[in-house]
């Protein structure tokens, strides 16, 4: 079945530094990937839609200059949290849609970011 | 936004059948109903998807009545490992929007 891989699975960084999270579709091509954020005991919140070869579409309230998204190939999207602060600490999850077959959205395992 | 409504939490004993109902009164003609399962600190995992009537796979069954305004996820003979949050979503042409989900606790 379709597999989406995220790296790193967890990261700790100092306040003010930038962190990059990678999302790869391992056995299928994904023209569109989605980035979600999840705080403890809460649901997933859609941050942005990542489109291969074009600019990402951000949801209302998500700062595009802080959360940089690059989708340079059909199998890779990256999310860079710039100048991270403790309030950016969260669980970041990416997903990709396999357009063939059942058109199901497959999620990565998530990346836990802790900003000190 | 594609909203759905489901119970916040449910408890069940091991070996019982669990039915989680989801309301989606304003479902669009091209929307499918999709259910995901999420364990702590993991990404959501696809369980089942359907458009109408009944769909069954090796994990669960999904019942969708003719008016499609609700759906029921049925988990047969749950075990402790089924303790998780279950999300009901409308899948159309827009990105998946997650509600609060149902936190299922299976008790021995």
mmCIF file of C-alpha atoms in Angstrom:
data_model
loop_
_atom_site.group_PDB
_atom_site.id
_atom_site.type_symbol
_atom_site.label_atom_id
_atom_site.label_comp_id
_atom_site.label_asym_id
_atom_site.label_seq_id
_atom_site.Cartn_x
_atom_site.Cartn_y
_atom_site.Cartn_z
ATOM 1 C CA UNK A 1 0.000 0.000 0.000
ATOM 2 C CA UNK A 2 0.881 3.655 -0.155
ATOM 3 C CA UNK A 3 3.514 4.785 2.346
ATOM 4 C CA UNK A 4 4.363 8.309 3.445
ATOM 5 C CA UNK A 5 7.592 8.785 5.335
ATOM 6 C CA UNK A 6 8.429 11.725 7.587
ATOM 7 C CA UNK A 7 11.831 12.721 8.880
ATOM 8 C CA UNK A 8 12.832 13.410 11.548
ATOM 9 C CA UNK A 9 10.313 11.693 13.802
ATOM 10 C CA UNK A 10 11.294 13.991 16.620
ATOM 11 C CA UNK A 11 13.521 17.022 16.969
ATOM 12 C CA UNK A 12 14.556 19.337 19.769
ATOM 13 C CA UNK A 13 15.918 22.756 18.949
ATOM 14 C CA UNK A 14 16.792 26.025 20.591
ATOM 15 C CA UNK A 15 14.537 29.026 20.309
ATOM 16 C CA UNK A 16 15.396 31.138 17.272
ATOM 17 C CA UNK A 17 16.714 28.318 15.124
ATOM 18 C CA UNK A 18 15.060 26.834 12.039
ATOM 19 C CA UNK A 19 13.956 23.244 11.629
ATOM 20 C CA UNK A 20 13.205 21.357 8.425
ATOM 21 C CA UNK A 21 10.804 18.418 8.281
ATOM 22 C CA UNK A 22 10.699 16.178 5.214
ATOM 23 C CA UNK A 23 7.706 14.309 3.865
ATOM 24 C CA UNK A 24 8.192 11.669 1.188
ATOM 25 C CA UNK A 25 5.769 9.500 -0.702
ATOM 26 C CA UNK A 26 7.720 6.268 -1.023
ATOM 27 C CA UNK A 27 5.898 4.269 -3.662
ATOM 28 C CA UNK A 28 3.696 6.757 -5.444
ATOM 29 C CA UNK A 29 3.788 10.246 -6.843
ATOM 30 C CA UNK A 30 1.911 13.005 -5.093
ATOM 31 C CA UNK A 31 1.260 16.286 -6.843
ATOM 32 C CA UNK A 32 -0.393 17.511 -3.673
ATOM 33 C CA UNK A 33 0.609 17.032 -0.064
ATOM 34 C CA UNK A 34 -0.947 18.449 3.071
ATOM 35 C CA UNK A 35 0.624 19.625 6.309
ATOM 36 C CA UNK A 36 -1.199 19.395 9.611
ATOM 37 C CA UNK A 37 -0.326 20.425 13.154
ATOM 38 C CA UNK A 38 -1.648 18.756 16.268
ATOM 39 C CA UNK A 39 -1.380 19.996 19.842
ATOM 40 C CA UNK A 40 -1.790 17.588 22.789
ATOM 41 C CA UNK A 41 -5.323 16.252 23.246
ATOM 42 C CA UNK A 42 -6.504 18.196 20.201
ATOM 43 C CA UNK A 43 -7.446 17.313 16.672
ATOM 44 C CA UNK A 44 -5.358 17.808 13.559
ATOM 45 C CA UNK A 45 -5.384 21.311 12.162
ATOM 46 C CA UNK A 46 -4.704 21.821 8.477
ATOM 47 C CA UNK A 47 -1.850 24.276 7.975
ATOM 48 C CA UNK A 48 -1.290 24.294 4.241
ATOM 49 C CA UNK A 49 -1.649 22.492 0.952
ATOM 50 C CA UNK A 50 1.636 21.839 -0.795
ATOM 51 C CA UNK A 51 1.543 21.799 -4.585
ATOM 52 C CA UNK A 52 4.394 20.369 -6.654
ATOM 53 C CA UNK A 53 6.086 23.063 -8.655
ATOM 54 C CA UNK A 54 4.063 25.944 -7.302
ATOM 55 C CA UNK A 55 3.464 27.923 -4.146
ATOM 56 C CA UNK A 56 1.741 26.369 -1.192
ATOM 57 C CA UNK A 57 -1.747 27.412 -0.165
ATOM 58 C CA UNK A 58 -1.907 28.363 3.489
ATOM 59 C CA UNK A 59 -4.922 28.209 5.755
ATOM 60 C CA UNK A 60 -6.144 31.336 7.452
ATOM 61 C CA UNK A 61 -4.015 32.258 10.433
ATOM 62 C CA UNK A 62 -0.935 30.285 9.352
ATOM 63 C CA UNK A 63 2.081 32.513 8.699
ATOM 64 C CA UNK A 64 3.611 31.599 5.354
ATOM 65 C CA UNK A 65 6.889 33.329 6.177
ATOM 66 C CA UNK A 66 7.250 31.304 9.345
ATOM 67 C CA UNK A 67 6.222 27.939 7.959
ATOM 68 C CA UNK A 68 8.033 27.626 4.644
ATOM 69 C CA UNK A 69 6.808 24.840 2.402
ATOM 70 C CA UNK A 70 8.683 23.558 -0.618
ATOM 71 C CA UNK A 71 7.379 20.835 -2.917
ATOM 72 C CA UNK A 72 10.199 20.486 -5.397
ATOM 73 C CA UNK A 73 9.422 16.996 -6.665
ATOM 74 C CA UNK A 74 6.498 14.613 -6.979
ATOM 75 C CA UNK A 75 7.681 12.626 -3.962
ATOM 76 C CA UNK A 76 9.036 15.237 -1.564
ATOM 77 C CA UNK A 77 7.594 18.155 0.358
ATOM 78 C CA UNK A 78 9.429 19.984 3.129
ATOM 79 C CA UNK A 79 8.178 22.157 5.952
ATOM 80 C CA UNK A 80 10.650 24.555 7.510
ATOM 81 C CA UNK A 81 9.743 26.170 10.799
ATOM 82 C CA UNK A 82 11.777 29.375 10.787
ATOM 83 C CA UNK A 83 12.939 31.150 13.930
ATOM 84 C CA UNK A 84 11.178 28.591 16.063
ATOM 85 C CA UNK A 85 9.741 29.554 19.438
ATOM 86 C CA UNK A 86 8.404 27.381 22.264
ATOM 87 C CA UNK A 87 4.825 27.971 21.112
ATOM 88 C CA UNK A 88 5.730 26.240 17.838
ATOM 89 C CA UNK A 89 6.302 23.022 19.763
ATOM 90 C CA UNK A 90 3.793 20.585 18.325
ATOM 91 C CA UNK A 91 3.243 17.389 16.380
ATOM 92 C CA UNK A 92 3.519 18.041 12.649
ATOM 93 C CA UNK A 93 1.956 15.524 10.284
ATOM 94 C CA UNK A 94 2.061 15.405 6.513
ATOM 95 C CA UNK A 95 -0.177 13.509 4.150
ATOM 96 C CA UNK A 96 -0.395 12.721 0.483
ATOM 97 C CA UNK A 97 -3.158 11.508 -1.757
ATOM 98 C CA UNK A 98 -2.687 8.537 -3.969
ATOM 99 C CA UNK A 99 -4.775 9.518 -6.955
ATOM 100 C CA UNK A 100 -5.060 6.006 -8.326
ATOM 101 C CA UNK A 101 -7.445 3.479 -6.847
ATOM 102 C CA UNK A 102 -9.475 4.530 -3.822
ATOM 103 C CA UNK A 103 -8.077 8.065 -3.711
ATOM 104 C CA UNK A 104 -7.253 7.694 -0.041
ATOM 105 C CA UNK A 105 -5.203 10.200 1.912
ATOM 106 C CA UNK A 106 -2.166 8.542 3.494
ATOM 107 C CA UNK A 107 -0.504 10.120 6.517
ATOM 108 C CA UNK A 108 3.057 10.099 7.702
ATOM 109 C CA UNK A 109 3.952 9.027 11.225
ATOM 110 C CA UNK A 110 4.407 12.617 12.320
ATOM 111 C CA UNK A 111 7.293 14.732 13.568
ATOM 112 C CA UNK A 112 7.347 15.975 17.129
ATOM 113 C CA UNK A 113 9.034 19.351 17.461
ATOM 114 C CA UNK A 114 10.123 20.649 20.845
ATOM 115 C CA UNK A 115 11.525 24.160 20.995
ATOM 116 C CA UNK A 116 13.454 25.002 24.134
ATOM 117 C CA UNK B 1 -15.561 23.577 5.969
ATOM 118 C CA UNK B 2 -16.574 19.933 5.782
ATOM 119 C CA UNK B 3 -18.010 19.440 9.268
ATOM 120 C CA UNK B 4 -19.026 16.211 10.915
ATOM 121 C CA UNK B 5 -20.318 15.519 14.420
ATOM 122 C CA UNK B 6 -19.489 12.461 16.484
ATOM 123 C CA UNK B 7 -19.464 11.560 20.192
ATOM 124 C CA UNK B 8 -16.465 12.857 22.092
ATOM 125 C CA UNK B 9 -15.766 9.557 23.820
ATOM 126 C CA UNK B 10 -16.946 5.982 24.199
ATOM 127 C CA UNK B 11 -16.023 3.098 26.474
ATOM 128 C CA UNK B 12 -16.294 -0.584 25.641
ATOM 129 C CA UNK B 13 -15.247 -3.918 27.073
ATOM 130 C CA UNK B 14 -13.000 -6.243 25.173
ATOM 131 C CA UNK B 15 -14.782 -8.569 22.780
ATOM 132 C CA UNK B 16 -17.780 -6.299 22.267
ATOM 133 C CA UNK B 17 -18.904 -4.741 19.025
ATOM 134 C CA UNK B 18 -18.521 -0.962 18.967
ATOM 135 C CA UNK B 19 -20.604 1.320 16.794
ATOM 136 C CA UNK B 20 -19.577 4.952 16.384
ATOM 137 C CA UNK B 21 -22.093 7.188 14.655
ATOM 138 C CA UNK B 22 -21.222 10.322 12.755
ATOM 139 C CA UNK B 23 -23.586 13.059 11.555
ATOM 140 C CA UNK B 24 -22.946 14.918 8.314
ATOM 141 C CA UNK B 25 -26.228 16.668 7.527
ATOM 142 C CA UNK B 26 -24.821 18.885 4.780
ATOM 143 C CA UNK B 27 -22.924 16.245 2.897
ATOM 144 C CA UNK B 28 -22.303 17.109 -0.746
ATOM 145 C CA UNK B 29 -23.182 14.852 -3.642
ATOM 146 C CA UNK B 30 -19.558 14.078 -4.433
ATOM 147 C CA UNK B 31 -18.428 13.557 -0.815
ATOM 148 C CA UNK B 32 -17.308 10.163 0.411
ATOM 149 C CA UNK B 33 -17.295 9.270 4.105
ATOM 150 C CA UNK B 34 -13.874 8.308 5.369
ATOM 151 C CA UNK B 35 -12.825 7.039 8.793
ATOM 152 C CA UNK B 36 -9.361 7.238 10.288
ATOM 153 C CA UNK B 37 -7.838 5.833 13.469
ATOM 154 C CA UNK B 38 -5.122 7.623 15.400
ATOM 155 C CA UNK B 39 -2.946 6.319 18.212
ATOM 156 C CA UNK B 40 -1.015 8.752 20.455
ATOM 157 C CA UNK B 41 2.008 10.299 18.750
ATOM 158 C CA UNK B 42 1.230 8.654 15.416
ATOM 159 C CA UNK B 43 -0.290 9.846 12.187
ATOM 160 C CA UNK B 44 -3.887 8.893 11.377
ATOM 161 C CA UNK B 45 -4.392 5.540 9.719
ATOM 162 C CA UNK B 46 -7.082 4.910 7.102
ATOM 163 C CA UNK B 47 -9.760 2.456 8.226
ATOM 164 C CA UNK B 48 -12.582 2.477 5.708
ATOM 165 C CA UNK B 49 -14.374 4.626 3.173
ATOM 166 C CA UNK B 50 -17.784 4.521 1.562
ATOM 167 C CA UNK B 51 -20.377 6.451 -0.413
ATOM 168 C CA UNK B 52 -23.636 4.710 0.484
ATOM 169 C CA UNK B 53 -25.105 1.447 1.834
ATOM 170 C CA UNK B 54 -22.575 -0.875 3.434
ATOM 171 C CA UNK B 55 -18.861 -1.358 3.028
ATOM 172 C CA UNK B 56 -16.860 -4.040 4.832
ATOM 173 C CA UNK B 57 -13.169 -4.784 5.017
ATOM 174 C CA UNK B 58 -10.960 -6.872 7.275
ATOM 175 C CA UNK B 59 -10.989 -4.204 9.980
ATOM 176 C CA UNK B 60 -14.458 -2.672 10.108
ATOM 177 C CA UNK B 61 -17.825 -2.117 8.493
ATOM 178 C CA UNK B 62 -19.317 1.183 7.452
ATOM 179 C CA UNK B 63 -23.052 1.724 7.208
ATOM 180 C CA UNK B 64 -24.415 4.740 5.329
ATOM 181 C CA UNK B 65 -28.205 5.157 5.021
ATOM 182 C CA UNK B 66 -29.899 6.270 1.840
ATOM 183 C CA UNK B 67 -30.062 9.959 2.832
ATOM 184 C CA UNK B 68 -26.310 9.908 3.607
ATOM 185 C CA UNK B 69 -26.765 12.356 6.480
ATOM 186 C CA UNK B 70 -25.084 10.023 8.903
ATOM 187 C CA UNK B 71 -22.836 7.002 8.970
ATOM 188 C CA UNK B 72 -21.875 4.329 11.477
ATOM 189 C CA UNK B 73 -18.480 2.745 11.887
ATOM 190 C CA UNK B 74 -18.731 -0.754 13.310
ATOM 191 C CA UNK B 75 -15.734 -2.420 14.937
ATOM 192 C CA UNK B 76 -16.362 -6.106 15.644
ATOM 193 C CA UNK B 77 -15.015 -7.658 18.831
ATOM 194 C CA UNK B 78 -12.712 -4.845 19.930
ATOM 195 C CA UNK B 79 -9.486 -5.491 21.800
ATOM 196 C CA UNK B 80 -7.351 -3.306 24.030
ATOM 197 C CA UNK B 81 -5.262 -2.333 21.013
ATOM 198 C CA UNK B 82 -8.299 -0.662 19.452
ATOM 199 C CA UNK B 83 -8.098 2.091 22.067
ATOM 200 C CA UNK B 84 -7.581 5.180 19.923
ATOM 201 C CA UNK B 85 -9.239 8.282 18.517
ATOM 202 C CA UNK B 86 -11.515 7.672 15.543
ATOM 203 C CA UNK B 87 -12.210 10.434 13.058
ATOM 204 C CA UNK B 88 -15.107 10.636 10.639
ATOM 205 C CA UNK B 89 -14.451 12.893 7.661
ATOM 206 C CA UNK B 90 -16.134 13.993 4.476
ATOM 207 C CA UNK B 91 -13.828 13.505 1.528
ATOM 208 C CA UNK B 92 -14.649 15.647 -1.453
ATOM 209 C CA UNK B 93 -12.574 17.927 -3.582
ATOM 210 C CA UNK B 94 -11.175 19.933 -0.681
ATOM 211 C CA UNK B 95 -8.489 18.965 1.853
ATOM 212 C CA UNK B 96 -9.599 16.741 4.695
ATOM 213 C CA UNK B 97 -10.773 18.739 7.698
ATOM 214 C CA UNK B 98 -10.638 16.922 11.014
ATOM 215 C CA UNK B 99 -13.209 17.332 13.766
ATOM 216 C CA UNK B 100 -12.587 16.398 17.376
ATOM 217 C CA UNK B 101 -13.012 12.671 16.775
ATOM 218 C CA UNK B 102 -14.254 9.981 19.161
ATOM 219 C CA UNK B 103 -11.894 8.739 21.840
ATOM 220 C CA UNK B 104 -12.590 5.017 22.240
ATOM 221 C CA UNK B 105 -11.358 3.352 25.402
ATOM 222 C CA UNK B 106 -11.435 -0.438 25.475
ATOM 223 C CA UNK B 107 -11.467 -1.935 28.937
ATOM 224 C CA UNK B 108 -10.316 -5.426 29.853
#
